Amino acid sequence: MADATETEEPVVVDEARSALLEAITADLGDALVGSHLLPGKDLWIRVSSESWGSTASYLRSKQQFRFFNFLSAIDWLPSPFGRSHGSSVDVALGNEDEAEVETTLGSGYAGGETRFQVLARVHSLTTNMGITVKADFPEDSLSVGTWINDYPGANWHEREAAEMFGVHFAGHPNLTALYLPSAFEGHPLRKDFPLLSRMVKPWPGIVDVEAMPEIEQSATADSSASTENPES
Amino acid sequence: MTAISDRRQLAYIAAQAADARVNIELEAEGMTLNIGPQHPATHGTLRIVARLDGEQVVEANPIMGYMHRGYEKLAEVRTYPQVTALINRIDWLGSFANEVPFILASEQLMGIEAPERAQHIRTILFEMARIANVTLFLGDMGVQLGAVTPIFYAFRDREHILNQIESATGGRFHPNFDRIGGLKDDLPAGWIDETKRSLKEIRKFCDQMEDLIIGNEIFQARTRNIGVIPADIALSYGMSGANLRASGVDWDLRRDSPVGLAYDKVDWKVWTHTDGDSFARYWVRLQETRESCKIVEQLLDTIPSGPIMAKVPRIIKVPAGEAFIETENPLGVMGYYVVSQGGLEPFRVKIRSASFSNMSISPWLLKGAYVPDVITILASLYFILGDIDR
Amino acid sequence: MMLAWIWSDWPWTLDTVVRLIFAIVVVLLPAGVTVYLYLFKMVSFMQSRLGPMEAGPYGSMQLLAEVGKNLQKEDIFPAKADRTIFALAPYVVLMSTFLLAVVIPFGPQATFVNLDTGVFFALAVSSVSVVGVIMAGWASASKYSLLGGLRAAGQLIAYELPLILAVVGVVIQAGTLNLQGIVTAQTQGEIFGFGGLGHPFILTQFIGFFIFLVAVQAELTQVPFDMPIAESELVSGYMTEYSGFRFLMFFIAEFATANIFAFLGATLFLGGWQVPPFVHDLLGVDANWQYFNLIGPGVMLFKMLVLTFVVYWVRFTFPRFREDQLQKFAWKFLIPLSLVNIAITGVLKVAFS
């Protein structure tokens, strides 16, 4: 996964972010279980579930990441309902492989082992660099530590993540529903939570893709969409 | 069990219980004032449950979700170009600005870059969305404090900008104009001169607001030292945009990381204010509107020629990866964390909206304020419900 | 009362009926005029919009449409409201307006009642509306109404004082509490020996006039003193729960009271129904010419429109004070200033007489 996105100039060396990563690696030690660096663009690190809470105070006090950007979670389970665009039209466009349901658990940059991952992003104003921090939710408890003691702004973000993914942040004083009515059942952003309107009426396929001006002149002169290679 | 009479009885018992609870609170710990969800000061359906001691707020607890539309879930079943139609509705006053970070994140994942001309026009429209958005704030702050007239001036002069956005994109409020790899269309003929004229109106409007509102002693008495946010607390709550700069933090993503936009090609200035109060937030926004005019005027003169669309496949499939792009939107820092697994639709889109973080400071900030100051503080924080609830 | 003056041998019942009809005309007609002229049109032009344009030529029938709309609406009582008091409150507020109108003179004989203590009476009944506002605020069983009612009570009482003290200077100069006497004093007065303009007290009592205008603005709960209504925080203050006809009564009371206060201000500071004395010489009549009973109301209407213009101009220009700020403004600025004004007036009165 890590090398899936090639930068346009692979030779770019990002000294600032490399140095930052080295410092974090040295300080966190075993707590750091993964990292990913896109030179000139961004930095991801993954810490162990137990050290999630202490990572916040480390980043805030030691590395001067004062600005709290956001906190959320990801459900890496492939959707049990298949890809939404696996309709006949899309298959005709050369997407046959997309129609089948995947079962393997995915993982993003900096890796991951469990289904749920928490991710948060903080920003340093002194170096003008942001960093995305991830951690796995343990499969049994789905619980990591809270960040609100170091970043009080994480309060609402953790409440949102908790209600949307059904995860738990230990130490949060008021982990009640933020958006959803209190009687709501289920956790909407989990991949196995069906989007009912799509279940009732399946997606008709990509029928409203318009021709791009450049391609219009060259490729679509024969006006046959199916002959076109989407990966051109 | 499901007979109507039963349900009615249940509702009655619930209402009685709720009344009893409120009455107990009223006796024991002062009065509970329910501001919203339908209230003139909440720009929509925010609800704030405030416990009062006299007119002083002891505890304020914002409750939202009355307008939650679940864009993060909906985005997972839409193709990348379709998502922009949704996210237009997040901050509905400056819609174009919502599209840009998502498009930029998608472009970063695909490893393409829009042509220079597209980037220029994007920046112009981005700033015009900011002007359209903030203009309304400049008038609305007056209404919240009791001066009715400025909002009409704001509506009048915002119209000039909306007309220009409409003639370029076809949509007054929801342009849906940005595409992965460029823009939907080029600018129409004569648009540049027309826009320059409308910017002059906005500059006039800014001068007017400076006379009418900033120069008003009652306004100053109502806003100075009201809702003071120290810089460090603002940062740890994730406040951004003009709210943060009003607290003295010199940080503007337009200057500090102008990814995919043409801000580095123009001469402009980031305004900050050291007070961190409601007045400072108003003042900073006013100066920023002028700065936006300056940026657009310079960009209009230097639009490079060339294509407005990069070579993009007809069916957009985004390679697997993750990208987070944030831009300095009218309300503050807005970012999209896009996770792709190589399909037609994003695997996960986390929308980091500015108002959500800006408002999360409100329980801290409203504690101890008087009821009239609650309105001042909420107005000066400038949230848009669609941006909180998404 | 001009007609009563012409046929003074009417039975008292008929006389009373005529006076009542004219009282209603005096309260409602100028209210309609100012609401259309100022609230609908002038303000619209200030705010660069057109205002009502559809009902009648240039929207001039808009007020009738509004009244018709409000009369059709359901008269809603909140579930837990104290129904009797809730229903009575608008009448009390409107009563204050009518009582205030009673003592205003519109001509040499055209008065409803010519009280010797007219100024005293007017200022006394103007605070009756506070009772109505508190009744409305409390009986609505709504927290917004309650807050609005309490704010209104505090504010109206605070600004009653500068209102009275501002008028004291005029009373000292005129030497009478009778409003008709105050008008005569202004007509007969001279400025440095020149009597062509008479002596409208605005020239010497400009501090009192300023305090009077500010206090009137506060008594009317208009911006910048509209904390009790404060539509962006208390929705509509003590009027929040009212609808239909009862809301209409509050609405009428609000704007009619503005006019009556403007009438009062015109009488106290601008020479009342009298035209400047040089006009007397021009026409070759004396100050109590009987046709002034017909001209007087027109003069008053004109002066009232000038003063009401200021009220609305201020209303749509300023933001509002916070509750504590407006109390401070009354107690720490207006009242000391008016006391100083009274002292200076007294000293000068003794020195020049």
PDB file of N, CA and C in Angstrom, chain B residues 19 22 32-35 39-41 55 144-147 149 152-153 156 216 218 221-222 226 372-373 375, chain C residues 46-49 80 143-144 146-147 151 223-224 227 231-235 316-322 325:
ATOM      1  N   ASP B  19     -41.240  18.371  31.997  1.00  0.00           N
ATOM      2  CA  ASP B  19     -41.599  19.582  32.729  1.00  0.00           C
ATOM      3  C   ASP B  19     -41.112  19.503  34.164  1.00  0.00           C
ATOM      4  N   VAL B  22     -37.445  20.105  34.302  1.00  0.00           N
ATOM      5  CA  VAL B  22     -37.095  21.512  34.113  1.00  0.00           C
ATOM      6  C   VAL B  22     -37.445  22.320  35.344  1.00  0.00           C
ATOM      7  N   THR B  32     -33.284  27.316  33.305  1.00  0.00           N
ATOM      8  CA  THR B  32     -32.739  26.726  32.090  1.00  0.00           C
ATOM      9  C   THR B  32     -33.368  27.407  30.894  1.00  0.00           C
ATOM     10  N   LEU B  33     -32.558  28.015  30.081  1.00  0.00           N
ATOM     11  CA  LEU B  33     -33.078  28.698  28.898  1.00  0.00           C
ATOM     12  C   LEU B  33     -32.682  27.894  27.675  1.00  0.00           C
ATOM     13  N   ASN B  34     -33.684  27.552  26.894  1.00  0.00           N
ATOM     14  CA  ASN B  34     -33.461  26.724  25.724  1.00  0.00           C
ATOM     15  C   ASN B  34     -33.377  27.633  24.506  1.00  0.00           C
ATOM     16  N   ILE B  35     -32.168  27.912  24.053  1.00  0.00           N
ATOM     17  CA  ILE B  35     -32.008  28.798  22.900  1.00  0.00           C
ATOM     18  C   ILE B  35     -31.962  27.930  21.661  1.00  0.00           C
ATOM     19  N   HIS B  39     -34.443  29.693  16.529  1.00  0.00           N
ATOM     20  CA  HIS B  39     -34.212  30.938  17.243  1.00  0.00           C
ATOM     21  C   HIS B  39     -33.518  31.888  16.279  1.00  0.00           C
ATOM     22  N   PRO B  40     -33.835  33.170  16.353  1.00  0.00           N
ATOM     23  CA  PRO B  40     -33.278  34.108  15.358  1.00  0.00           C
ATOM     24  C   PRO B  40     -31.767  34.185  15.354  1.00  0.00           C
ATOM     25  N   ALA B  41     -31.121  33.806  16.446  1.00  0.00           N
ATOM     26  CA  ALA B  41     -29.678  34.010  16.502  1.00  0.00           C
ATOM     27  C   ALA B  41     -28.893  32.785  16.096  1.00  0.00           C
ATOM     28  N   GLU B  55     -29.210  36.701  34.616  1.00  0.00           N
ATOM     29  CA  GLU B  55     -28.972  36.700  33.171  1.00  0.00           C
ATOM     30  C   GLU B  55     -27.611  36.137  32.834  1.00  0.00           C
ATOM     31  N   GLN B 144     -27.446  40.929  14.807  1.00  0.00           N
ATOM     32  CA  GLN B 144     -27.422  40.233  16.094  1.00  0.00           C
ATOM     33  C   GLN B 144     -27.299  41.220  17.236  1.00  0.00           C
ATOM     34  N   LEU B 145     -26.682  42.371  16.979  1.00  0.00           N
ATOM     35  CA  LEU B 145     -26.544  43.367  18.032  1.00  0.00           C
ATOM     36  C   LEU B 145     -27.648  44.409  17.962  1.00  0.00           C
ATOM     37  N   GLY B 146     -28.614  44.249  17.083  1.00  0.00           N
ATOM     38  CA  GLY B 146     -29.759  45.138  17.092  1.00  0.00           C
ATOM     39  C   GLY B 146     -29.779  46.173  15.991  1.00  0.00           C
ATOM     40  N   ALA B 147     -28.714  46.306  15.221  1.00  0.00           N
ATOM     41  CA  ALA B 147     -28.724  47.257  14.112  1.00  0.00           C
ATOM     42  C   ALA B 147     -29.216  46.535  12.864  1.00  0.00           C
ATOM     43  N   THR B 149     -30.035  47.682   9.813  1.00  0.00           N
ATOM     44  CA  THR B 149     -29.732  48.152   8.472  1.00  0.00           C
ATOM     45  C   THR B 149     -28.553  47.441   7.790  1.00  0.00           C
ATOM     46  N   PHE B 152     -29.006  44.608   5.200  1.00  0.00           N
ATOM     47  CA  PHE B 152     -29.576  44.884   3.882  1.00  0.00           C
ATOM     48  C   PHE B 152     -28.498  45.375   2.932  1.00  0.00           C
ATOM     49  N   TYR B 153     -27.575  46.152   3.459  1.00  0.00           N
ATOM     50  CA  TYR B 153     -26.438  46.548   2.628  1.00  0.00           C
ATOM     51  C   TYR B 153     -25.632  45.316   2.223  1.00  0.00           C
ATOM     52  N   ARG B 156     -27.416  43.500  -0.465  1.00  0.00           N
ATOM     53  CA  ARG B 156     -27.349  44.271  -1.706  1.00  0.00           C
ATOM     54  C   ARG B 156     -25.998  44.082  -2.385  1.00  0.00           C
ATOM     55  N   ASN B 216     -18.956  52.615  15.471  1.00  0.00           N
ATOM     56  CA  ASN B 216     -20.068  52.884  16.383  1.00  0.00           C
ATOM     57  C   ASN B 216     -19.666  52.566  17.819  1.00  0.00           C
ATOM     58  N   ILE B 218     -21.538  52.131  20.453  1.00  0.00           N
ATOM     59  CA  ILE B 218     -22.332  51.083  21.096  1.00  0.00           C
ATOM     60  C   ILE B 218     -21.816  49.716  20.666  1.00  0.00           C
ATOM     61  N   ALA B 221     -18.789  49.018  22.576  1.00  0.00           N
ATOM     62  CA  ALA B 221     -19.089  48.690  23.971  1.00  0.00           C
ATOM     63  C   ALA B 221     -19.651  47.278  24.088  1.00  0.00           C
ATOM     64  N   ARG B 222     -20.363  46.846  23.053  1.00  0.00           N
ATOM     65  CA  ARG B 222     -20.966  45.527  23.107  1.00  0.00           C
ATOM     66  C   ARG B 222     -19.982  44.413  22.794  1.00  0.00           C
ATOM     67  N   ILE B 226     -15.514  41.049  25.034  1.00  0.00           N
ATOM     68  CA  ILE B 226     -16.573  40.042  25.129  1.00  0.00           C
ATOM     69  C   ILE B 226     -16.100  38.796  24.395  1.00  0.00           C
ATOM     70  N   PRO B 372     -27.240  38.536  26.567  1.00  0.00           N
ATOM     71  CA  PRO B 372     -26.959  39.308  25.346  1.00  0.00           C
ATOM     72  C   PRO B 372     -25.569  39.010  24.787  1.00  0.00           C
ATOM     73  N   ASP B 373     -24.620  38.714  25.669  1.00  0.00           N
ATOM     74  CA  ASP B 373     -23.274  38.417  25.182  1.00  0.00           C
ATOM     75  C   ASP B 373     -23.195  37.053  24.515  1.00  0.00           C
ATOM     76  N   ILE B 375     -25.277  35.987  22.463  1.00  0.00           N
ATOM     77  CA  ILE B 375     -25.593  36.261  21.063  1.00  0.00           C
ATOM     78  C   ILE B 375     -24.400  36.914  20.381  1.00  0.00           C
TER      79      ILE B 375
ATOM     80  N   MET C  46     -33.721  53.872   3.425  1.00  0.00           N
ATOM     81  CA  MET C  46     -32.440  53.872   4.137  1.00  0.00           C
ATOM     82  C   MET C  46     -31.707  52.555   3.932  1.00  0.00           C
ATOM     83  N   GLN C  47     -32.474  51.480   3.831  1.00  0.00           N
ATOM     84  CA  GLN C  47     -31.847  50.164   3.709  1.00  0.00           C
ATOM     85  C   GLN C  47     -31.756  49.722   2.256  1.00  0.00           C
ATOM     86  N   SER C  48     -31.854  50.679   1.357  1.00  0.00           N
ATOM     87  CA  SER C  48     -31.762  50.427  -0.080  1.00  0.00           C
ATOM     88  C   SER C  48     -32.639  49.261  -0.514  1.00  0.00           C
ATOM     89  N   ARG C  49     -33.892  49.353  -0.135  1.00  0.00           N
ATOM     90  CA  ARG C  49     -34.899  48.439  -0.684  1.00  0.00           C
ATOM     91  C   ARG C  49     -36.178  49.257  -0.885  1.00  0.00           C
ATOM     92  N   LYS C  80     -49.740  27.136  29.524  1.00  0.00           N
ATOM     93  CA  LYS C  80     -49.676  27.392  30.955  1.00  0.00           C
ATOM     94  C   LYS C  80     -49.836  28.871  31.275  1.00  0.00           C
ATOM     95  N   LYS C 143     -40.080  31.727  29.150  1.00  0.00           N
ATOM     96  CA  LYS C 143     -38.878  32.294  29.760  1.00  0.00           C
ATOM     97  C   LYS C 143     -38.396  33.516  29.005  1.00  0.00           C
ATOM     98  N   TYR C 144     -38.556  33.482  27.695  1.00  0.00           N
ATOM     99  CA  TYR C 144     -38.152  34.650  26.906  1.00  0.00           C
ATOM    100  C   TYR C 144     -39.003  35.854  27.294  1.00  0.00           C
ATOM    101  N   LEU C 146     -40.546  36.306  30.077  1.00  0.00           N
ATOM    102  CA  LEU C 146     -40.241  36.713  31.442  1.00  0.00           C
ATOM    103  C   LEU C 146     -39.004  37.597  31.466  1.00  0.00           C
ATOM    104  N   LEU C 147     -37.955  37.123  30.765  1.00  0.00           N
ATOM    105  CA  LEU C 147     -36.734  37.930  30.719  1.00  0.00           C
ATOM    106  C   LEU C 147     -37.023  39.294  30.109  1.00  0.00           C
ATOM    107  N   ARG C 151     -36.626  42.854  32.014  1.00  0.00           N
ATOM    108  CA  ARG C 151     -35.749  43.877  31.450  1.00  0.00           C
ATOM    109  C   ARG C 151     -36.514  45.170  31.219  1.00  0.00           C
ATOM    110  N   VAL C 223     -34.636  50.662  19.507  1.00  0.00           N
ATOM    111  CA  VAL C 223     -33.187  50.645  19.396  1.00  0.00           C
ATOM    112  C   VAL C 223     -32.670  52.058  19.602  1.00  0.00           C
ATOM    113  N   PRO C 224     -31.600  52.312  20.322  1.00  0.00           N
ATOM    114  CA  PRO C 224     -30.657  51.356  20.934  1.00  0.00           C
ATOM    115  C   PRO C 224     -31.054  50.882  22.322  1.00  0.00           C
ATOM    116  N   MET C 227     -33.481  46.353  24.525  1.00  0.00           N
ATOM    117  CA  MET C 227     -33.157  45.118  25.240  1.00  0.00           C
ATOM    118  C   MET C 227     -34.388  44.290  25.617  1.00  0.00           C
ATOM    119  N   GLU C 231     -34.885  41.223  19.400  1.00  0.00           N
ATOM    120  CA  GLU C 231     -35.369  40.090  18.616  1.00  0.00           C
ATOM    121  C   GLU C 231     -34.307  39.057  18.311  1.00  0.00           C
ATOM    122  N   SER C 232     -33.016  39.404  18.406  1.00  0.00           N
ATOM    123  CA  SER C 232     -32.013  38.389  18.099  1.00  0.00           C
ATOM    124  C   SER C 232     -31.681  37.526  19.304  1.00  0.00           C
ATOM    125  N   GLU C 233     -32.128  37.891  20.503  1.00  0.00           N
ATOM    126  CA  GLU C 233     -31.856  37.010  21.624  1.00  0.00           C
ATOM    127  C   GLU C 233     -33.129  36.539  22.340  1.00  0.00           C
ATOM    128  N   LEU C 234     -34.067  37.486  22.569  1.00  0.00           N
ATOM    129  CA  LEU C 234     -35.287  37.104  23.275  1.00  0.00           C
ATOM    130  C   LEU C 234     -36.452  36.899  22.321  1.00  0.00           C
ATOM    131  N   VAL C 235     -36.159  36.722  21.056  1.00  0.00           N
ATOM    132  CA  VAL C 235     -37.140  36.495  20.000  1.00  0.00           C
ATOM    133  C   VAL C 235     -38.038  37.725  19.845  1.00  0.00           C
ATOM    134  N   PHE C 316     -33.119  52.682  13.369  1.00  0.00           N
ATOM    135  CA  PHE C 316     -32.584  51.798  12.332  1.00  0.00           C
ATOM    136  C   PHE C 316     -31.124  52.068  12.026  1.00  0.00           C
ATOM    137  N   THR C 317     -30.458  52.789  12.920  1.00  0.00           N
ATOM    138  CA  THR C 317     -29.046  53.057  12.690  1.00  0.00           C
ATOM    139  C   THR C 317     -28.156  52.381  13.730  1.00  0.00           C
ATOM    140  N   PHE C 318     -28.596  52.359  14.966  1.00  0.00           N
ATOM    141  CA  PHE C 318     -27.689  51.935  16.032  1.00  0.00           C
ATOM    142  C   PHE C 318     -27.882  50.473  16.407  1.00  0.00           C
ATOM    143  N   PRO C 319     -26.820  49.859  16.915  1.00  0.00           N
ATOM    144  CA  PRO C 319     -26.992  48.588  17.618  1.00  0.00           C
ATOM    145  C   PRO C 319     -27.566  48.856  19.007  1.00  0.00           C
ATOM    146  N   ARG C 320     -27.896  47.799  19.726  1.00  0.00           N
ATOM    147  CA  ARG C 320     -28.538  48.037  21.018  1.00  0.00           C
ATOM    148  C   ARG C 320     -27.547  47.914  22.180  1.00  0.00           C
ATOM    149  N   PHE C 321     -27.872  48.660  23.221  1.00  0.00           N
ATOM    150  CA  PHE C 321     -27.100  48.580  24.447  1.00  0.00           C
ATOM    151  C   PHE C 321     -27.408  47.276  25.162  1.00  0.00           C
ATOM    152  N   ARG C 322     -26.445  46.839  25.950  1.00  0.00           N
ATOM    153  CA  ARG C 322     -26.719  45.724  26.838  1.00  0.00           C
ATOM    154  C   ARG C 322     -27.433  46.281  28.063  1.00  0.00           C
ATOM    155  N   GLN C 325     -25.380  48.214  30.459  1.00  0.00           N
ATOM    156  CA  GLN C 325     -24.861  49.445  29.855  1.00  0.00           C
ATOM    157  C   GLN C 325     -25.929  50.529  29.815  1.00  0.00           C
TER     158      GLN C 325
END
